[in-house]
XYZ file of C-alpha atoms in Angstrom:
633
model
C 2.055 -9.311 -6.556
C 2.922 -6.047 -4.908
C 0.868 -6.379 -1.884
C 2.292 -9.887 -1.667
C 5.838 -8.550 -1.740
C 4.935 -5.414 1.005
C 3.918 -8.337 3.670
C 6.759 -10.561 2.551
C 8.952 -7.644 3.325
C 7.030 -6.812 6.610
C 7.184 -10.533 8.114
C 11.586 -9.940 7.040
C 11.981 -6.912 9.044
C 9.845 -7.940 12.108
C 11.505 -11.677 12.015
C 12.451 -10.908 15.668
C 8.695 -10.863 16.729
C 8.257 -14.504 15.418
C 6.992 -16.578 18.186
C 6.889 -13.853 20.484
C 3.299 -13.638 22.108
C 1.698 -10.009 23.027
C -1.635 -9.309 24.276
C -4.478 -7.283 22.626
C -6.659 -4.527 24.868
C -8.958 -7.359 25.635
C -5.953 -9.759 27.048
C -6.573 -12.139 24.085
C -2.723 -13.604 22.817
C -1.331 -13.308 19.402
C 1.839 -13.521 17.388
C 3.757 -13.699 14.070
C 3.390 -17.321 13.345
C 6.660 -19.005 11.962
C 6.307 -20.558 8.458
C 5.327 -24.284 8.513
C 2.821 -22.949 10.798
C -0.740 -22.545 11.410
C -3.456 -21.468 14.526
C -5.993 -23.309 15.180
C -8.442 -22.971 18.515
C -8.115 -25.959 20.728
C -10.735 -27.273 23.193
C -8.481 -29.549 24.973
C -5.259 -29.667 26.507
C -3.268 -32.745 27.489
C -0.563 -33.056 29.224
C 1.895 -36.085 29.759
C 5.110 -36.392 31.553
C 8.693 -36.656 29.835
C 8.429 -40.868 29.970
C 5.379 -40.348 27.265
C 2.912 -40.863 29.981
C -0.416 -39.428 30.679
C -0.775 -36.879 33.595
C -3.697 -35.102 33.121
C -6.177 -33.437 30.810
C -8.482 -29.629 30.870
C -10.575 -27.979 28.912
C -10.399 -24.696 27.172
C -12.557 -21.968 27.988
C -10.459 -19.079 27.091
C -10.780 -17.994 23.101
C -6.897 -17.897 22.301
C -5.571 -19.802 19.443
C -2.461 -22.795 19.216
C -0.125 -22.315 17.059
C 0.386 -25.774 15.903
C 2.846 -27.285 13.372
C 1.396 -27.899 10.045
C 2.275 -29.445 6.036
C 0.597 -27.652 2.735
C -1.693 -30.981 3.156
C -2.956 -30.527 6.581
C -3.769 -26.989 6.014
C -6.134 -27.145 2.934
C -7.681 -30.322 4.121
C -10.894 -30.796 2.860
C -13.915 -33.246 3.292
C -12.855 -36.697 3.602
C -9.234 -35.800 2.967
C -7.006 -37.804 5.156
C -4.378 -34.995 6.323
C -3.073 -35.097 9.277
C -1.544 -31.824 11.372
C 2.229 -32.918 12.700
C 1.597 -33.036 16.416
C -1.907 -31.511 17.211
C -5.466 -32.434 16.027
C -8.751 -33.680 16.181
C -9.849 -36.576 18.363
C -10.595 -38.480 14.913
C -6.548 -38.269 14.219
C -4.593 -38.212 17.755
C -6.819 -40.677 19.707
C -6.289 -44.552 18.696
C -8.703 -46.043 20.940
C -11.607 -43.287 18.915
C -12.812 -46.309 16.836
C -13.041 -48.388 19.524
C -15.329 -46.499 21.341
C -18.141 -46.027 18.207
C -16.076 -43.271 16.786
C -16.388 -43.921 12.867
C -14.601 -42.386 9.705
C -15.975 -42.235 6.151
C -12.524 -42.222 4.664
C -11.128 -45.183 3.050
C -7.454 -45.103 5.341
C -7.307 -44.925 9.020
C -6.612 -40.653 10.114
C -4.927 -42.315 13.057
C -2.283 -44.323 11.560
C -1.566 -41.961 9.038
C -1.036 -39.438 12.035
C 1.039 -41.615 13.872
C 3.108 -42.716 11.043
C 4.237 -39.210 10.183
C 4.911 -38.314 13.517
C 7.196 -41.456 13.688
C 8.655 -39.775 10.929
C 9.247 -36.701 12.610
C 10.517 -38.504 16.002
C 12.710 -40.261 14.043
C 14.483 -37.424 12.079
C 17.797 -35.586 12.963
C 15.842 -32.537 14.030
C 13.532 -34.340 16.724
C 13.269 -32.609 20.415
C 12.552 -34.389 23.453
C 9.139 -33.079 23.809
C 8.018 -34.408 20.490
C 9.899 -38.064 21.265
C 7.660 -37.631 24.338
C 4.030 -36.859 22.872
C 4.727 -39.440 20.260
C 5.896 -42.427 22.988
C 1.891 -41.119 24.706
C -0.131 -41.264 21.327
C 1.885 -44.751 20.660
C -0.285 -46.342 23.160
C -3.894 -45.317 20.956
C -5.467 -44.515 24.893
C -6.258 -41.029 24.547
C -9.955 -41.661 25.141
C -10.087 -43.592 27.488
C -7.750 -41.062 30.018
C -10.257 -38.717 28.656
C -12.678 -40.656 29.998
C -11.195 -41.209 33.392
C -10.766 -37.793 33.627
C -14.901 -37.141 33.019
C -14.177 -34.720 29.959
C -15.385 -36.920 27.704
C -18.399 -39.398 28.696
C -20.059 -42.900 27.293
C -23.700 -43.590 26.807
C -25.496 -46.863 27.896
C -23.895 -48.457 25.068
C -20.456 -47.442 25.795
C -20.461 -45.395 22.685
C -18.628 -42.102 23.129
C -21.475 -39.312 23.422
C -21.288 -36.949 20.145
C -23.626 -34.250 21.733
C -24.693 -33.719 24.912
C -28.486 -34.607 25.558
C -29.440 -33.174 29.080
C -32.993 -35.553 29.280
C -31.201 -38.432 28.200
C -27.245 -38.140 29.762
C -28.918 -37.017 33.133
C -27.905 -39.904 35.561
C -24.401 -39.022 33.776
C -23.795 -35.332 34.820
C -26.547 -33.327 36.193
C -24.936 -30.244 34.648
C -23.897 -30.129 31.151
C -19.789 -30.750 30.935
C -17.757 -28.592 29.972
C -16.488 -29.535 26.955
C -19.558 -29.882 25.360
C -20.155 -26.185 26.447
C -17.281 -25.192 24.564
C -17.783 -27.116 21.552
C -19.567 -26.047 18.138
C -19.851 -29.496 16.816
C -19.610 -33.482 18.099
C -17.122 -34.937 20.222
C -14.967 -36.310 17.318
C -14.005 -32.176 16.019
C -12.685 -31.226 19.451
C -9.220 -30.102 18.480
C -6.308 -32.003 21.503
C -2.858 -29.898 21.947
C -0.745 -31.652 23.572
C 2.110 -30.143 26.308
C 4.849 -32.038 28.270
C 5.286 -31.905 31.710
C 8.530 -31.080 33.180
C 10.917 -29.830 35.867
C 13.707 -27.988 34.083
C 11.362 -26.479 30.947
C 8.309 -24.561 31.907
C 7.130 -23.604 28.220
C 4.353 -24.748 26.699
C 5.017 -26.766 23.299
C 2.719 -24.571 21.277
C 4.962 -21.141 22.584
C 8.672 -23.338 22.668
C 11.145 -21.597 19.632
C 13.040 -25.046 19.797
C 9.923 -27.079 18.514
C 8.462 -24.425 15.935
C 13.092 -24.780 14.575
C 12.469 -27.931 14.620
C 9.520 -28.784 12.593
C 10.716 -26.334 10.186
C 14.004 -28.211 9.600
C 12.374 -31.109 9.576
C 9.533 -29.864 6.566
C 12.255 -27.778 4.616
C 14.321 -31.026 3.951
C 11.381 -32.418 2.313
C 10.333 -29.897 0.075
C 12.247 -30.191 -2.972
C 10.521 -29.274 -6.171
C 12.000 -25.862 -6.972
C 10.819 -22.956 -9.259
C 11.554 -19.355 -9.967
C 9.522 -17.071 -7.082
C 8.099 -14.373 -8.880
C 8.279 -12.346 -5.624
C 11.806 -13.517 -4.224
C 13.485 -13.930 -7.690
C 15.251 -16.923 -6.678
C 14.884 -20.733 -7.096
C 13.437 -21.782 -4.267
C 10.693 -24.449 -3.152
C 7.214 -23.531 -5.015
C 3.984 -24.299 -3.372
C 0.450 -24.165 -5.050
C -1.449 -24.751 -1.868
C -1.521 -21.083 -0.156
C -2.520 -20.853 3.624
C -6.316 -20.257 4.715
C -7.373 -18.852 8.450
C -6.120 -14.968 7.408
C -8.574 -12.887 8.961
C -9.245 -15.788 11.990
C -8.926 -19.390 12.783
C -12.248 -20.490 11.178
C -11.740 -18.830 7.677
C -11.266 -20.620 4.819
C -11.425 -18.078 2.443
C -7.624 -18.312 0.175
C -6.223 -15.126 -1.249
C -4.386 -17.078 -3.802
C -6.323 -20.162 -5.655
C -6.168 -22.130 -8.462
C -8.287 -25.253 -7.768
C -10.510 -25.147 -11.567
C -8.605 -27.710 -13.487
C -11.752 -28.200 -15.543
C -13.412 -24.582 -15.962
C -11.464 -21.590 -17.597
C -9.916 -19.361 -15.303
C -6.636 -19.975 -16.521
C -7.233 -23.164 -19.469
C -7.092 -21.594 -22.845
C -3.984 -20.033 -22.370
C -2.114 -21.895 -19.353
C -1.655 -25.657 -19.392
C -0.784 -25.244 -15.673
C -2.031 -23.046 -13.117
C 1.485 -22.654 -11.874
C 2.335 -20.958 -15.186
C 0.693 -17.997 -14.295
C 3.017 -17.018 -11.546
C 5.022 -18.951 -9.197
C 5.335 -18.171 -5.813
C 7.366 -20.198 -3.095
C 6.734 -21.927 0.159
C 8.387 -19.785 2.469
C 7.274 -16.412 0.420
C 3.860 -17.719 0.765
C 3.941 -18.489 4.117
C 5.448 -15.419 5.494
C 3.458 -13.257 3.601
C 0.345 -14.983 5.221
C 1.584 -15.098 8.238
C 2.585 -11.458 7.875
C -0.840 -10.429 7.433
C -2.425 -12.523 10.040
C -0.413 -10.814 12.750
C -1.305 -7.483 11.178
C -4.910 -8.282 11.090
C -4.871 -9.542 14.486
C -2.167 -6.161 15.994
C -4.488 -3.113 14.485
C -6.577 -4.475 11.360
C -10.274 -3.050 11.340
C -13.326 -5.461 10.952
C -16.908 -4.859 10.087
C -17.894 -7.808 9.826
C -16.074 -9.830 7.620
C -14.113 -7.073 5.780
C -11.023 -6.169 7.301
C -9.447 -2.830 6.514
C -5.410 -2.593 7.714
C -2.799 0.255 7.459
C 0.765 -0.279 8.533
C 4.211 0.873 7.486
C 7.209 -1.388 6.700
C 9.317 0.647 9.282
C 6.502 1.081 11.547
C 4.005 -1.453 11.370
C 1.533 0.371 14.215
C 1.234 3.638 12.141
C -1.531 6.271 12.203
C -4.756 4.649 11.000
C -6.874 6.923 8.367
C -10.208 5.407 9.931
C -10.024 6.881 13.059
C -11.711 10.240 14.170
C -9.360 13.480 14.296
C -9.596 12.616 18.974
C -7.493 9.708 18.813
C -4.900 11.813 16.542
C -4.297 14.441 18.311
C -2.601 14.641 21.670
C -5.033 14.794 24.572
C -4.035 18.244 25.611
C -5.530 19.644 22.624
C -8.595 18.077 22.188
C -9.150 19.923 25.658
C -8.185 22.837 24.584
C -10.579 22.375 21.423
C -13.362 21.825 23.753
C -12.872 25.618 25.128
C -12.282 27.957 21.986
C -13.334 27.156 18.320
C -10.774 26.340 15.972
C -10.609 27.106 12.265
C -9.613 24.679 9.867
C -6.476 26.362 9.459
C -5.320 26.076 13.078
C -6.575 22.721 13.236
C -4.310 21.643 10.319
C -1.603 23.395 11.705
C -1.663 21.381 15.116
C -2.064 18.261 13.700
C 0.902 19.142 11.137
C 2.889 19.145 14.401
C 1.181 16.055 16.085
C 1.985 14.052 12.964
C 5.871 15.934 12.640
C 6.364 14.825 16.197
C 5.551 10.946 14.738
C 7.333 11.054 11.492
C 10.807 12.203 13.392
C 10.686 9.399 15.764
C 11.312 6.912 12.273
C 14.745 6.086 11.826
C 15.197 6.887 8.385
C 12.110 8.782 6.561
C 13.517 8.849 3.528
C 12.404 5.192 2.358
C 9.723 5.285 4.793
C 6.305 3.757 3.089
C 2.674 3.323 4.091
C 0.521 0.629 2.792
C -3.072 0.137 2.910
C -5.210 -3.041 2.487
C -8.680 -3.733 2.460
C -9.611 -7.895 2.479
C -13.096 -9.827 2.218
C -14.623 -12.697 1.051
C -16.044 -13.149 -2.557
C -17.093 -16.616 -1.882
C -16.518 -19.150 1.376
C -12.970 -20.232 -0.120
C -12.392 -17.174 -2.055
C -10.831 -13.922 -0.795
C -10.609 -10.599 -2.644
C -8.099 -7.576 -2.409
C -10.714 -4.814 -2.479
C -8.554 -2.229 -2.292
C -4.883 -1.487 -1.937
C -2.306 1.162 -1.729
C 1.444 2.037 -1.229
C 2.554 5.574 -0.553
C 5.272 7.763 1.041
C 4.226 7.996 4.541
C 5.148 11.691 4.367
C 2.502 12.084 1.493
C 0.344 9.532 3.771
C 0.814 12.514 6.698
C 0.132 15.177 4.224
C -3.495 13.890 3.359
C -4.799 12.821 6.684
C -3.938 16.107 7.597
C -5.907 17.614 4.759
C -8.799 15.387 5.207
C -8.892 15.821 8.796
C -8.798 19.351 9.169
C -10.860 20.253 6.158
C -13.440 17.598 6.960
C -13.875 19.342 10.404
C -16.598 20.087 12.788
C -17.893 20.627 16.350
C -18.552 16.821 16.859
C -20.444 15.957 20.126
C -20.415 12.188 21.158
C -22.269 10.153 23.956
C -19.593 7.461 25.362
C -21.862 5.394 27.591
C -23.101 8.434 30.360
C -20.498 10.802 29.173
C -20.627 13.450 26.584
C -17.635 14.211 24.182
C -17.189 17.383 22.496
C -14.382 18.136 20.190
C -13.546 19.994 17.175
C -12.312 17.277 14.362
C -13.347 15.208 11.527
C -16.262 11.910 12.578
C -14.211 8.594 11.589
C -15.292 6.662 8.000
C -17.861 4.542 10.626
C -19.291 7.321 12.061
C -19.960 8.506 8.630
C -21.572 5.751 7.351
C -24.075 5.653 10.428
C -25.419 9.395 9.798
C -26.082 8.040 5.924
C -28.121 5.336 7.170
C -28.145 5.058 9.973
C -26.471 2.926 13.388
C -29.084 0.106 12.239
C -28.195 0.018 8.349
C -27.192 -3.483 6.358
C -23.376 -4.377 7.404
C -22.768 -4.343 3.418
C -24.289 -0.705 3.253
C -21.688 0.156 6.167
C -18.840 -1.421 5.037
C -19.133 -0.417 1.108
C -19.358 3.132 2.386
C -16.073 2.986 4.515
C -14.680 1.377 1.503
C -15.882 4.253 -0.681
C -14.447 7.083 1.597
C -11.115 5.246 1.510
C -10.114 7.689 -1.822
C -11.468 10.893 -0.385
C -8.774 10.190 2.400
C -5.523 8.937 0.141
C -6.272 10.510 -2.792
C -8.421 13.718 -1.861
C -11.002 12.446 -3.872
C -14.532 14.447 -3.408
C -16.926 12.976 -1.228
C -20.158 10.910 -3.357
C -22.882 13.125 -3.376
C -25.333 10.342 -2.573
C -23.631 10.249 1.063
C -23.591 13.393 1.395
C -27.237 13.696 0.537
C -28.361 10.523 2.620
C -26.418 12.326 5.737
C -28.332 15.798 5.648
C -31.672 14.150 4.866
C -31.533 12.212 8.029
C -29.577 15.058 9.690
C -32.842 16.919 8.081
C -35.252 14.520 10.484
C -34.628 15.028 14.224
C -37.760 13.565 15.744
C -37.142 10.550 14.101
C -34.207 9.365 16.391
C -33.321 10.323 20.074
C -31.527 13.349 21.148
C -28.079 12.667 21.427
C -28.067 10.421 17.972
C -29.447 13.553 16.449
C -26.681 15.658 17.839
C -24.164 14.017 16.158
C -26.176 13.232 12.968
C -26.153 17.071 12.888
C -22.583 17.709 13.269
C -20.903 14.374 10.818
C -23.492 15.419 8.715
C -22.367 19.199 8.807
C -18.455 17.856 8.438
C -19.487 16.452 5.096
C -21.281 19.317 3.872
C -18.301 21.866 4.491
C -15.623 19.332 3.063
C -17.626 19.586 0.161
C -17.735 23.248 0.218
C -14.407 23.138 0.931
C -13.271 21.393 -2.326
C -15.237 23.620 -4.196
C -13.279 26.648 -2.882
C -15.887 27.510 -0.285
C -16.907 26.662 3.146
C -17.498 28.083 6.713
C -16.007 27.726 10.169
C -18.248 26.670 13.389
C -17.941 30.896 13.952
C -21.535 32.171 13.014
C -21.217 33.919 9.573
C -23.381 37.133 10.313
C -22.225 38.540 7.138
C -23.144 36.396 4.445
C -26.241 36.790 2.805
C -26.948 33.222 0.742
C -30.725 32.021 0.844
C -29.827 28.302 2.522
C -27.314 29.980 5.163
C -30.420 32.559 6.237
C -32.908 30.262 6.051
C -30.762 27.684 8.408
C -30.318 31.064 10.898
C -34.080 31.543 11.059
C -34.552 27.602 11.685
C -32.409 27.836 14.402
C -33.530 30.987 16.127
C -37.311 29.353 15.704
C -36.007 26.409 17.620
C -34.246 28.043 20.403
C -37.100 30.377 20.972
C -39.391 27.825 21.293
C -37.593 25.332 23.482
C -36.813 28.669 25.296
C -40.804 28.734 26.555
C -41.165 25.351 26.965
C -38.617 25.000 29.348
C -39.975 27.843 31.232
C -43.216 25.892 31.105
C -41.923 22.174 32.394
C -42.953 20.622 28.930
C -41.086 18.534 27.094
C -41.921 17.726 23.568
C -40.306 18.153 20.255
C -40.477 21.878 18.883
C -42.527 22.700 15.797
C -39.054 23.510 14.137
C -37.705 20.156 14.786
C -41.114 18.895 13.358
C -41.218 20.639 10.246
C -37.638 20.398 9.472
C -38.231 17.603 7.114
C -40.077 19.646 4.525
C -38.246 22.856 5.467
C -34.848 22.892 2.823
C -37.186 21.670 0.417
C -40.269 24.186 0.496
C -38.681 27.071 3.375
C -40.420 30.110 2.122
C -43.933 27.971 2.698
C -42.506 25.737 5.918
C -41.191 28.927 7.500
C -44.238 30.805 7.304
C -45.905 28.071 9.104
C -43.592 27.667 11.869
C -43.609 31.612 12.311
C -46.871 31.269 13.002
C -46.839 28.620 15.622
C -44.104 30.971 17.196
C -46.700 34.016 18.664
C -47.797 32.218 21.569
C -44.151 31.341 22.743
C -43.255 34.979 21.898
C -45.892 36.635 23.710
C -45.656 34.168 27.064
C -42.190 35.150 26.994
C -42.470 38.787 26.429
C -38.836 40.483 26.655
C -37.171 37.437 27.574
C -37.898 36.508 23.760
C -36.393 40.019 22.827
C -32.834 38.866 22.256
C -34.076 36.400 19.513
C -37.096 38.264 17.971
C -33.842 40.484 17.505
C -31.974 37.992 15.678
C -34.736 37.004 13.601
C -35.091 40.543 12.452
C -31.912 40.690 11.399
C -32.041 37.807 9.159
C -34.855 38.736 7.253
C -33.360 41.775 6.616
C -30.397 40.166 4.703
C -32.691 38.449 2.636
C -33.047 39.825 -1.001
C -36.836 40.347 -2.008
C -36.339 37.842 -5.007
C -34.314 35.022 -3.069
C -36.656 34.548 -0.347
C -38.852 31.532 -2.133
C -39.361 27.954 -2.200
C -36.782 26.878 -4.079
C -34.975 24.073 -2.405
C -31.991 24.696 0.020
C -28.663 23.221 -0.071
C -26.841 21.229 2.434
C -25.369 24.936 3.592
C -29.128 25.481 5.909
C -27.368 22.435 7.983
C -24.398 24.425 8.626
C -26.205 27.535 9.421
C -28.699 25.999 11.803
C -25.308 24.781 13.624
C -23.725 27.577 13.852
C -26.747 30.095 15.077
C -27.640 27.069 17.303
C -24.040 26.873 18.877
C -23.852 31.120 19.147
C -27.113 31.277 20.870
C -26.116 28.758 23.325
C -22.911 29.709 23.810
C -24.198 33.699 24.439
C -26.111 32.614 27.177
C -23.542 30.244 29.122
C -21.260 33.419 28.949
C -24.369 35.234 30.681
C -24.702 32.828 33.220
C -21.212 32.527 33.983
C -21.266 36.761 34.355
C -24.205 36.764 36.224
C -22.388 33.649 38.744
């Protein structure tokens, strides 16, 4: 019930964003539904003047939902359920004249006159606007289709049966191009969903976006609900519902967070008479904590696939996601700075201490300041799942994305389209997943692995060693995969590895460690060196083909005395065509093998620390000769 009361408490203190439409990055419209309210995407829009009289009619191309009014009926309809939305709806309901044209129904009443007849009751009521008294004086005349028809949206075949699907062969002499509307549509004529708006001189908003008709469908609804209960979340005595809303994650989902529909099986019989026993929740508790989440979801909630992961605060709803990389933390300026010195994990805690200071003092009161994190999917079709959730001080919140991100840091290199990123940070949770198996692997693989990492962030969990392992085995395979995917397999991969080192009290900075003297560190030095030198004379040469060190890098942590000895020897022909312009790294290599103790230099496996030395001797070879150049220029 907690989670329940956080978005309860969320939709309270953002009540003034109710109704109030914003636009997403990609200029698609959203909002904070009111209660007694649903979205639904609508393929058709009709409008008719203030005299309830039709004036035209368009179709939809644009992928925005309608919020539409809506009863606990209408929005768990199901099968041949007769449950009519308030105002907008299918052909099948708003349309009187849908019979007459061939359109059938399987259900034993009419959906039209039931539609009709409730929105006489609506029309009728105290809280009736004009608009409404206008849409239902239109619908009162059952002509829908035929305007539609007039207006060559909707078309009849040579039996003057309304045309379900669109047959280009057969509907030819109709439209030589296939209309619209049957572009836009997933299924037959009959499901495309009709809003309706009024026309008029003095009021410019559309009825699905006007505060005065979502007020007054509420009104209208509240004064009929009247069976009252205890609300286990509210603690008052308020209207109960048992019907909880569907569409969370978007307007196609059916999945319910909160269910009781197994009268007959046993997942509460045997010790509840009544699934209501087991906790009561109200209508409007219900409602705005769905809602709540919707608009959450929809603001800044994460998808892959079908599992959503969302973080906001209930002072701050837009706070600092933990699935994002340490680049979109930070502030610009220092991710430039990061791309011209190398920071140690120290320094990069200590700036993004200050990053996130600069965040937390902009809240009005930190003291009661919480962060809450959910992560949603579907167990069945109509069954949703909390798979994880959390609440926490956000200065705790602050305190561990800090220590993730700068502990879990590396040089990370990324190709954005033709461009090539370089920062020093932690890889995001996705990025992650995709150097343990890779950009192509299952959706479930991905998302189960975000999902896993989830702890290691809030709770400073270690990492599981089987991710770890996957990511330096394919870090461990460069020819397999191009280039730049190798790049930053490398360096997520390397992240991992040190954060692991880390939490056990060790670890090393992107700095070359010239000191140290373990067996996987050395080995990693001379793997790098071997690959340098190499690429080194085939360069000079014009070729281009993968290096014997990238080749053998497979087997190399796992038999290195054995592997190394073979790529040494496929290294004398690139030393001697290079002669002294091989010196600096015959040097190197030297060097190395003179830190080696007699007894350590075997084939026992290596551990994931080779990956970090191969980076590092890799980066400080590179890096030595742009400094030459830039001398020498």
């Amino acid at each position: 019930m907690s989670w329940l009361y956080r978005l309860y408490q969320t939709y309270e203190s953002n009540s003034d964003r109710v109704g109030v439409f914003e636009r997403k990055y990609n200029g698609q419209e959203y909002t904070l539904v009111p209660i007694s309210h649903t979205t639904q995407k609508a393929h058709i829009e009709v409008e008719i003047t203030e005299d309830g009289e039709f004036h035209s009619a368009t179709v939809i191309e644009e992928d925005g939902d309608t919020v539409i009014p809506c009863t606990e009926k209408s929005a768990s309809r199901t099968g041949l359920t007769v449950a009519p939305y308030p105002l907008h709806d299918n052909l099948g309901y708003v349309a009187g004249d849908f019979v007459a044209y061939g359109g059938q129904s399987k259900a034993k009443e009419n959906p039209f006159h039931v539609y009709l007849e409730n929105l006489r009751e609506w029309a009728e009521s105290p809280y009736v606007t004009d608009k409404v008294k206008s849409i239902y004086r239109y619908v009162s005349k059952g002509r829908l289709i035929e305007d539609l028809l007039q207006e060559r949206i909707l078309f009849l075949d040579a039996q003057g049966t309304l045309i379900s699907t669109w047959n280009a062969k057969a509907h030819a002499e109709l439209s030589a191009e296939k209309p619209l509307l049957y572009k836009v549509l997933d299924g037959e004529a009959k499901s495309a969903f009709v809003r309706f708006n009024v026309r008029s001189l003095d009021d410019y908003t559309p009825v699905w976006k006007d505060p005065t008709m979502y007020e007054s469908f509420i009104q209208y609804y509240r004064e009929q609900m009247d069976d009252r209960d205890l609300c286990y979340v509210a603690g008052e005595w308020l209207p109960k519902t048992t019907k909880h809303p569907t569409k969370i994650r978007h307007a196609a989902d059916m999945a319910k967070l909160i269910s009781a529909n197994d009268d007959k099986g046993l997942t509460y019989r045997g010790r509840l008479s009544e699934s209501d026993e087991v906790a009561c929740i109200s209508y409007e508790v219900s409602q705005k904590a769905h809602n709540a989440l919707k608009w959450l979801i929809q603001r800044q909630g994460k998808k892959m696939g079908d599992r959503v992961f969302l973080v906001w605060g209930n002072d701050d709803t837009h706070t600092l996601d933990l699935l994002e990389d340490t680049f979109s933390l930070v502030p610009t300026d220092y991710v430039t700075e990061v791309e011209k010195k190398s920071y140690t994990h120290e320094e990069l805690a200590h700036e993004l201490a200050k990053a996130l200071d600069g965040y937390q003092n902009k809240l009005a009161d930190k003291s009661f300041a919480k962060v809450t994190i959910l992560v949603l999917d579907h167990a069945t079709t109509g069954r949703m799942a909390v798979l994880y959730y959390r609440d926490m001080d956000k200065e705790l919140y602050f305190e561990k994305l800090v220590q993730w991100h700068s502990t879990c840091a590396w040089l990370q290199r990324y190709k954005l389209e033709h461009q090539y990123l370089q920062f020093y940070g932690a890889p995001s949770t996705k990025d992650i997943a995709f150097a343990a198996y890779g950009p192509k692997a299952d959706a479930k693989v991905v998302k189960a692995c975000v999902e896993r990492l989830l702890p290691c962030i809030v709770d400073g969990q270690k990492i599981p060693f089987d991710i770890v392992r996957s990511a330096v085995q394919r870090a461990s395979r460069p020819t397999t995969m191009e280039e730049w995917e190798w790049e930053k397999t490398l360096n997520v991969a390397c992240s991992i590895v040190n954060k692991q080192l880390i939490d056990q009290k060790e670890g090393y900075s992107v700095s070359l460690d010239t000191e140290t003297n373990d067996r996987s560190y050395l080995f990693g030095r001379l793997l790098a060196v071997a690959d340098a030198l190499e690429k080194r004379a085939l360069r000079a040469a014009n070729e281009k083909r993968p290096t014997n060190a990238a080749r053998y890098m497979q087997v190399f942590p796992q038999q290195p005395e054995k592997t190394w000895k073979v790529i040494q020897e496929s290294l004398l022909p690139y030393q001697n065509r290079l002669g002294q312009k091989a010196s600096d790294l015959n040097r190197i290599i030297d060097d190395i093998m003179e830190k080696f103790d007699y007894l350590s230099f075997n084939n026992a496996p290596l551990s994931g620390k080779y990956l970090l030395a191969f980076s590092c001797q890799r980066n400080a070879i590179y890096q030595k000769k742009e400094d030459k150049e830039s001398k020498e220029e």
